[in-house]
Coordinates of C-alpha atoms and ligand atoms in Angstrom, one line a residue:
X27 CA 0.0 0.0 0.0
X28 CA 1.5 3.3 -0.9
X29 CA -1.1 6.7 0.1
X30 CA -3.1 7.3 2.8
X31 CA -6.4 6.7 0.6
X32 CA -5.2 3.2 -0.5
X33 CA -4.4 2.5 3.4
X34 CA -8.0 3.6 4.4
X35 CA -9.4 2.2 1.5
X36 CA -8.0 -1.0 2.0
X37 CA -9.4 -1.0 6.0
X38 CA -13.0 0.0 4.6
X39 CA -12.7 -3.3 2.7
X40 CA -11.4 -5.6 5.5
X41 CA -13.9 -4.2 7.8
X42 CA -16.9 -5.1 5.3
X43 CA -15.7 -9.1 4.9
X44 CA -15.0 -9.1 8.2
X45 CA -18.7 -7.5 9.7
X46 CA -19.7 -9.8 7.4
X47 CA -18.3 -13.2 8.3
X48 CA -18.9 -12.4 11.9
X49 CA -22.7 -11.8 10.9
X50 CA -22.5 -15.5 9.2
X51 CA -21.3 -17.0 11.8
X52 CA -23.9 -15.5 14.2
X53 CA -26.4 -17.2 11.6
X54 CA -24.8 -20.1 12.1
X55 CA -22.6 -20.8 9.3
X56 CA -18.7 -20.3 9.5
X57 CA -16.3 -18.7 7.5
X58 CA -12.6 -18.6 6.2
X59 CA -9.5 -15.9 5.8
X60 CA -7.8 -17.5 2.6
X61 CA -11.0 -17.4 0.5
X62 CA -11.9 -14.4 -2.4
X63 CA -15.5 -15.4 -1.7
X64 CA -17.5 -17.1 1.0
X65 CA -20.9 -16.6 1.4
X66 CA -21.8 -20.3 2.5
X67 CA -18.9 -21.0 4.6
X68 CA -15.9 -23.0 3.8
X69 CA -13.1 -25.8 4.1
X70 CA -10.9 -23.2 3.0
X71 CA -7.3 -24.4 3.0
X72 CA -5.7 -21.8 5.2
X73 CA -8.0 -21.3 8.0
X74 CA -8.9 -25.2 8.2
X75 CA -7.9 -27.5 11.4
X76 CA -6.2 -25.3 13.3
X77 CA -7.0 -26.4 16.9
X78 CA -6.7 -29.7 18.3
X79 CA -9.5 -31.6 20.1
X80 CA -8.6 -30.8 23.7
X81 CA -8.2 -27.0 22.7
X82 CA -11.5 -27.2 20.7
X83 CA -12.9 -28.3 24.5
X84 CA -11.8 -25.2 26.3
X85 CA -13.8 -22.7 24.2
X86 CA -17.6 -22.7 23.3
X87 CA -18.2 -24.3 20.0
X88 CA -19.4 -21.0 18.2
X89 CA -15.9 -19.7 19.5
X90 CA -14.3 -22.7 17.2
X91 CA -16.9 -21.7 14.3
X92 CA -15.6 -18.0 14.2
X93 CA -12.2 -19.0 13.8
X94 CA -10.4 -17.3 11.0
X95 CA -6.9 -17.4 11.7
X96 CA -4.1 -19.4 9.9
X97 CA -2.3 -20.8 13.1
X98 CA -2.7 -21.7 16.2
X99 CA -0.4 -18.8 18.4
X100 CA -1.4 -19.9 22.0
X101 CA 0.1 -23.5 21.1
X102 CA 3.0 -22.0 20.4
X103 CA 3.4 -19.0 22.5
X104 CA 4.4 -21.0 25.6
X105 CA 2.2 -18.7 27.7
X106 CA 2.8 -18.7 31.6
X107 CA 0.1 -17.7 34.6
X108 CA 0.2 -14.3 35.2
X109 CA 0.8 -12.8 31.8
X110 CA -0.4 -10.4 29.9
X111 CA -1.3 -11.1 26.5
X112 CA -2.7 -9.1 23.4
X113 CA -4.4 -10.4 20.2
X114 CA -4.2 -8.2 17.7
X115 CA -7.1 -8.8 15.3
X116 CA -9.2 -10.8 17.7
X117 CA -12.1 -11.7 15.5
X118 CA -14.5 -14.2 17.1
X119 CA -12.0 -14.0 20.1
X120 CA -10.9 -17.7 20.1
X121 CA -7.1 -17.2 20.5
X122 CA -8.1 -14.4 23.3
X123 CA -9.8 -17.2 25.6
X124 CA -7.4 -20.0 25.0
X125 CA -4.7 -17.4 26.2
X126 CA -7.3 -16.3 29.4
X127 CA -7.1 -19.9 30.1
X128 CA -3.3 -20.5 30.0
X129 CA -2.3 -17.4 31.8
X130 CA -5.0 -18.0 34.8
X131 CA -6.9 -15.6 37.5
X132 CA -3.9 -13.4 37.9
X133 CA -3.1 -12.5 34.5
X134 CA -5.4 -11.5 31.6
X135 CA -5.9 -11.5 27.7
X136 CA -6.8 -8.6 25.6
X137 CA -8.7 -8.7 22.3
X138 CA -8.2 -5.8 19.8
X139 CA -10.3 -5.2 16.6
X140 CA -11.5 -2.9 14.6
X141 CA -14.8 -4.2 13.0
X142 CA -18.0 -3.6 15.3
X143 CA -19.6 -7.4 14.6
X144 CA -16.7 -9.2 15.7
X145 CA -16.6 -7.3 18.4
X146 CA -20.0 -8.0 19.2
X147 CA -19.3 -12.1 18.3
X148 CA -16.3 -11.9 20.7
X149 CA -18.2 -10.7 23.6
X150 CA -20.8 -13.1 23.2
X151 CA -18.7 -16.1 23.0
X152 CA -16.6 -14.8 26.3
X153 CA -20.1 -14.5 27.9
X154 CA -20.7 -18.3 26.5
X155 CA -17.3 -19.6 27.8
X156 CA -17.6 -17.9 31.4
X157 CA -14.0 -17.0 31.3
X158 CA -13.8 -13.6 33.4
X159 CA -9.8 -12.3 32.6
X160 CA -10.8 -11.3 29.3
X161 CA -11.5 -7.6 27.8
X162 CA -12.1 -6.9 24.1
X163 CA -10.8 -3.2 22.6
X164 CA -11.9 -1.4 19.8
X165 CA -9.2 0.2 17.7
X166 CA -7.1 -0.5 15.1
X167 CA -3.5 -2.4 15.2
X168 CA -2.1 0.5 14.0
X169 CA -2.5 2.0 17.0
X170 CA -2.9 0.5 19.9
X171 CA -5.0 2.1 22.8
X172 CA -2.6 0.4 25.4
X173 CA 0.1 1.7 27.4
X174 CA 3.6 2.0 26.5
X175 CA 5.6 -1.7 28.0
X176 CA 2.3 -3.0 29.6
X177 CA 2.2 -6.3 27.8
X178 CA 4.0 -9.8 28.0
X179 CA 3.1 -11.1 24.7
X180 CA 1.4 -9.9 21.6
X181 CA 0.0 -12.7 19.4
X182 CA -2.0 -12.5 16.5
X183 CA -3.8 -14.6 13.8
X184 CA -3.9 -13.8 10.1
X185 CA -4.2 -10.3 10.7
X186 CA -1.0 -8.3 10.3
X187 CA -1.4 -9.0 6.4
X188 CA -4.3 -7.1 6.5
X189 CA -2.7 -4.3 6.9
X190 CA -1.5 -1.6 4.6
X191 CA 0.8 0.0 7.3
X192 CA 3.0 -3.0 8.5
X193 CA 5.6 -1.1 9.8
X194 CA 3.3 0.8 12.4
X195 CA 1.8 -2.1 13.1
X196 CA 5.0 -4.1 14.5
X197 CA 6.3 -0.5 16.1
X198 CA 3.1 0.0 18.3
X199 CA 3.6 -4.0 18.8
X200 CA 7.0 -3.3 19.9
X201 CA 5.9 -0.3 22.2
X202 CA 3.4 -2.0 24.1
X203 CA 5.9 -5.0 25.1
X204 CA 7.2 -5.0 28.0
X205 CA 11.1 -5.1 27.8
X206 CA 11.6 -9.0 27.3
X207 CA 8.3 -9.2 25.9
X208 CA 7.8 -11.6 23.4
X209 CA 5.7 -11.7 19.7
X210 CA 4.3 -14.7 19.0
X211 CA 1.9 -14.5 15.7
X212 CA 0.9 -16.7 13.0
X213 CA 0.7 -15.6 9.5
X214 CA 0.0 -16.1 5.9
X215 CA 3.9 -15.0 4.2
X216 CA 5.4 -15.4 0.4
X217 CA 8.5 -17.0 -0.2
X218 CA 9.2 -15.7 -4.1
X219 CA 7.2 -13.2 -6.7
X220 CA 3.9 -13.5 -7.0
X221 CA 1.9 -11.8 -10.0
X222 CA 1.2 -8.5 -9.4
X223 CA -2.5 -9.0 -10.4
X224 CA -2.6 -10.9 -7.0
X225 CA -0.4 -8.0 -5.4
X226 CA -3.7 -5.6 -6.8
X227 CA -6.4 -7.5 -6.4
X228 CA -8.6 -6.3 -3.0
X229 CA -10.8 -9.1 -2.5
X230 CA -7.2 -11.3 -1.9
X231 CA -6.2 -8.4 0.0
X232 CA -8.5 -9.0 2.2
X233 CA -8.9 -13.1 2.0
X234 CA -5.1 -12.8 3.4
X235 CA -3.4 -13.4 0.2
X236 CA -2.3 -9.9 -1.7
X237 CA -1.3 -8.1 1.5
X238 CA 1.5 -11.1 3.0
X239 CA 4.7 -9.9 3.0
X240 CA 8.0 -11.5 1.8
X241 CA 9.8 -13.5 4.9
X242 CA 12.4 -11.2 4.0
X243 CA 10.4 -8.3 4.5
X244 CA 9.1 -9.6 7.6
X245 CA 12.3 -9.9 8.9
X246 CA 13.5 -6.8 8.2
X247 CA 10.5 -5.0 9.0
X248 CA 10.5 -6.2 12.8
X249 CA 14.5 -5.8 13.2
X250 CA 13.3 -1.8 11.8
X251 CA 10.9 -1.6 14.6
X252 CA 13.9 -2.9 17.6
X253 CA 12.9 -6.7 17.5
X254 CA 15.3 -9.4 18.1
X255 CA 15.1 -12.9 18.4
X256 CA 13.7 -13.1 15.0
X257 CA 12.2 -16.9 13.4
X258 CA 9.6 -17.1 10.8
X259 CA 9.1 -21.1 11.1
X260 CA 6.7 -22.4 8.2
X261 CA 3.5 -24.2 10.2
X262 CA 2.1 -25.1 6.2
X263 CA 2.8 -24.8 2.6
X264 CA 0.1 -24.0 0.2
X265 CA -0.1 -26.5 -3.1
X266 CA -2.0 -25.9 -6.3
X267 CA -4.9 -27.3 -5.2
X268 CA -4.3 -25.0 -2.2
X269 CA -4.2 -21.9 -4.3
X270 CA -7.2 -23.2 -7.0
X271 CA -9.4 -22.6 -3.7
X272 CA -7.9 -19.7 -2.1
X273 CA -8.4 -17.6 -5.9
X274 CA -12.0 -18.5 -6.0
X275 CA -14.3 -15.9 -7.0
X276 CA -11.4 -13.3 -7.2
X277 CA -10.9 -12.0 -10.8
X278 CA -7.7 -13.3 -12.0
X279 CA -7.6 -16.3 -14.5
X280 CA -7.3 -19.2 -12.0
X281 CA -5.9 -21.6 -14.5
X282 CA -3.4 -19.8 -15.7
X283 CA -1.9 -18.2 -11.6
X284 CA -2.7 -21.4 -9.7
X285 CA 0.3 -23.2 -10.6
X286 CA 2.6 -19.8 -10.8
X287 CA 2.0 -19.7 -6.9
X288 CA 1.7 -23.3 -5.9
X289 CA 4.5 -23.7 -2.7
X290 CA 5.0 -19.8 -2.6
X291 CA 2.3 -19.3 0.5
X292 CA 2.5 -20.0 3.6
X293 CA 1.1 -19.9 6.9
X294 CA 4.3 -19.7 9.6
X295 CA 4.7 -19.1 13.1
X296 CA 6.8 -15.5 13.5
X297 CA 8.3 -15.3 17.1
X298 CA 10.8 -12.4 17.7
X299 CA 11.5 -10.4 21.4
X300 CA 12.0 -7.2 22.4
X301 CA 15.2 -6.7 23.9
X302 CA 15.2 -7.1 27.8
X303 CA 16.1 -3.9 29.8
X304 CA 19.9 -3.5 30.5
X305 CA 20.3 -4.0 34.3
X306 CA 21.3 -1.0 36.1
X307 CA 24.2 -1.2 38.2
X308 CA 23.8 2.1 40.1
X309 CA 25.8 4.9 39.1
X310 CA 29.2 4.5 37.7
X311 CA 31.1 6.5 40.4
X312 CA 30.5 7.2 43.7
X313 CA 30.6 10.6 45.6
Ligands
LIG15 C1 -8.7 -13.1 9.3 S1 -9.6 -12.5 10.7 C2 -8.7 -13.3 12.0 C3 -9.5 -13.2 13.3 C4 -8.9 -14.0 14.5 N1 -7.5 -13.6 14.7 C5 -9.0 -15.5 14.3 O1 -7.9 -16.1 14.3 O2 -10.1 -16.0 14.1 C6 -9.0 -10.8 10.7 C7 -9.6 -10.0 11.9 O3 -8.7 -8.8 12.0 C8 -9.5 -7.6 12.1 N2 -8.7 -6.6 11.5 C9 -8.1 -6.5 10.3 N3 -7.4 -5.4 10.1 C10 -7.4 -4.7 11.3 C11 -6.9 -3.5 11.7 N4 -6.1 -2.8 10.9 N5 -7.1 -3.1 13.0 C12 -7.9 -3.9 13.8 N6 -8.5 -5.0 13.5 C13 -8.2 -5.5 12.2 C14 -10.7 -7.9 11.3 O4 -11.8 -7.1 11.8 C15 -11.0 -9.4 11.7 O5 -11.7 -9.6 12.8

């Protein structure tokens, strides 16, 4: 994304297919991130199996149903009691109670999105699942309405693709970490060139496709904003087949791209740190 019109442009989009897959699932159907078009719910190859059966337990089923993501963060966050964690782009809020659950009574989860119904979808399910050390913002990743180091890890779930301002995405992520804080996120990245119709086309913008970045990019973009620590570890590897679903419905000739980006997405696991505060040793001289 390159002007401020394209940015808000781009969030005006995003919000619509999101208010609206949150209204589906309300109706009872679910819904998908990788897919151009889903208007009866999906097995869409990105956002498919994600949770294991005991994990599927801890949440209410409708949770599970509103799940759009393209990892599973809290598995691999290594979450302890006590923390504090923040979702950015919390959707149907499933990633936000599984983390409620790991970090216990004495530490807390925090939901953040920008689109009204999913709000309104979160809520709900956190009232379904009884969990209490839960709150759900409004506001947008790209900037954050939290405090400056209050939080121990900031996970997220297909979301930072979405955005046409990744840099000020992972700098307010990087601000609201605690020093030693940790990122923990999965999502959707590009190893190689993709065809720029993809690069252009909205509706894969906002099915998680058109907006990835290059794990290159990705790297250097969270090293620009003072992470260290950085991994991107691949979780899955998209096929043909993979990519034939995931272009559905978009307007690009699926024929003749499928094949041009079989192997090149993936869904990965990013973890990086922010750099722990240097102990103080008191002044240098005495007197
Ligand atoms: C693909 S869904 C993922 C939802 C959730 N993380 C999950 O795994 O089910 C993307 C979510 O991010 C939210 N979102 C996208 N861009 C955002 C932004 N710039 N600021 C806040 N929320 C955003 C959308 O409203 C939507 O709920």
């Amino acid at each position: 994304m390159s002007t401020d019109t394209d940015i808000a442009d781009i969030k005006e989009v995003v919000k619509e297919k999101y208010g609206a897959a949150a209204l589906r699932v309300t109706s009872g159907s679910s819904g998908c991130c990788g897919s151009a078009t889903n208007a009866t719910g999906c097995t869409d190859p990105i956002t498919s199996n994600l949770y294991n059966v005991s994990q599927a337990g801890e949440v209410p089923e409708e949770a599970l149903l509103a799940s759009l993501g393209c990892g599973n963060p809290t598995a691999l966050a290594q979450l302890r009691p006590g923390e504090i964690v923040l979702d950015l782009g919390s959707g149907g809020g499933i990633d936000v109670l599984l983390s409620a659950r790991r970090v216990g009574p004495n530490g807390k989860a925090y939901g953040l999105d920008m689109t009204d119904e999913m709000l309104a979808l979160a809520l709900e399910n956190q009232r379904k699942s009884g969990i209490k050390n839960v709150e759900f913002l409004k506001g947008e990743i790209e900037h954050i309405p939290m405090r400056d180091n209050s939080v121990d890890v900031v996970i997220s779930n297909c979301v930072i693709n979405l955005s046409g301002d990744k840099d000020r995405v992972l700098r307010e992520a990087f601000r609201v970490l605690k020093p030693g804080g940790r990122f923990a996120v999965a999502d959707v990245v590009v190893r190689g060139e993709v065809p720029v119709e993809i690069r252009r086309n909205m509706e894969l913008w906002a099915g998680c496709v058109a907006g990835a970045l290059n794990d290159y990019d990705y790297v250097a973009k969270l090293a620009r904003a003072g992470f260290d620590g950085i991994d991107i570890e691949p979780t899955r590897v998209s096929t043909e087949d993979d990519a034939r679903q995931f272009l559905a419905g978009a307007d690009v000739d699926i024929d003749r791209v499928a094949p041009q980006v079989a192997g090149k997405f993936i869904s990965a696991f990013i973890r990086a740190a922010k750099p722990a505060a240097k102990e103080s040793r008191g002044p240098a001289c005495c007197g």
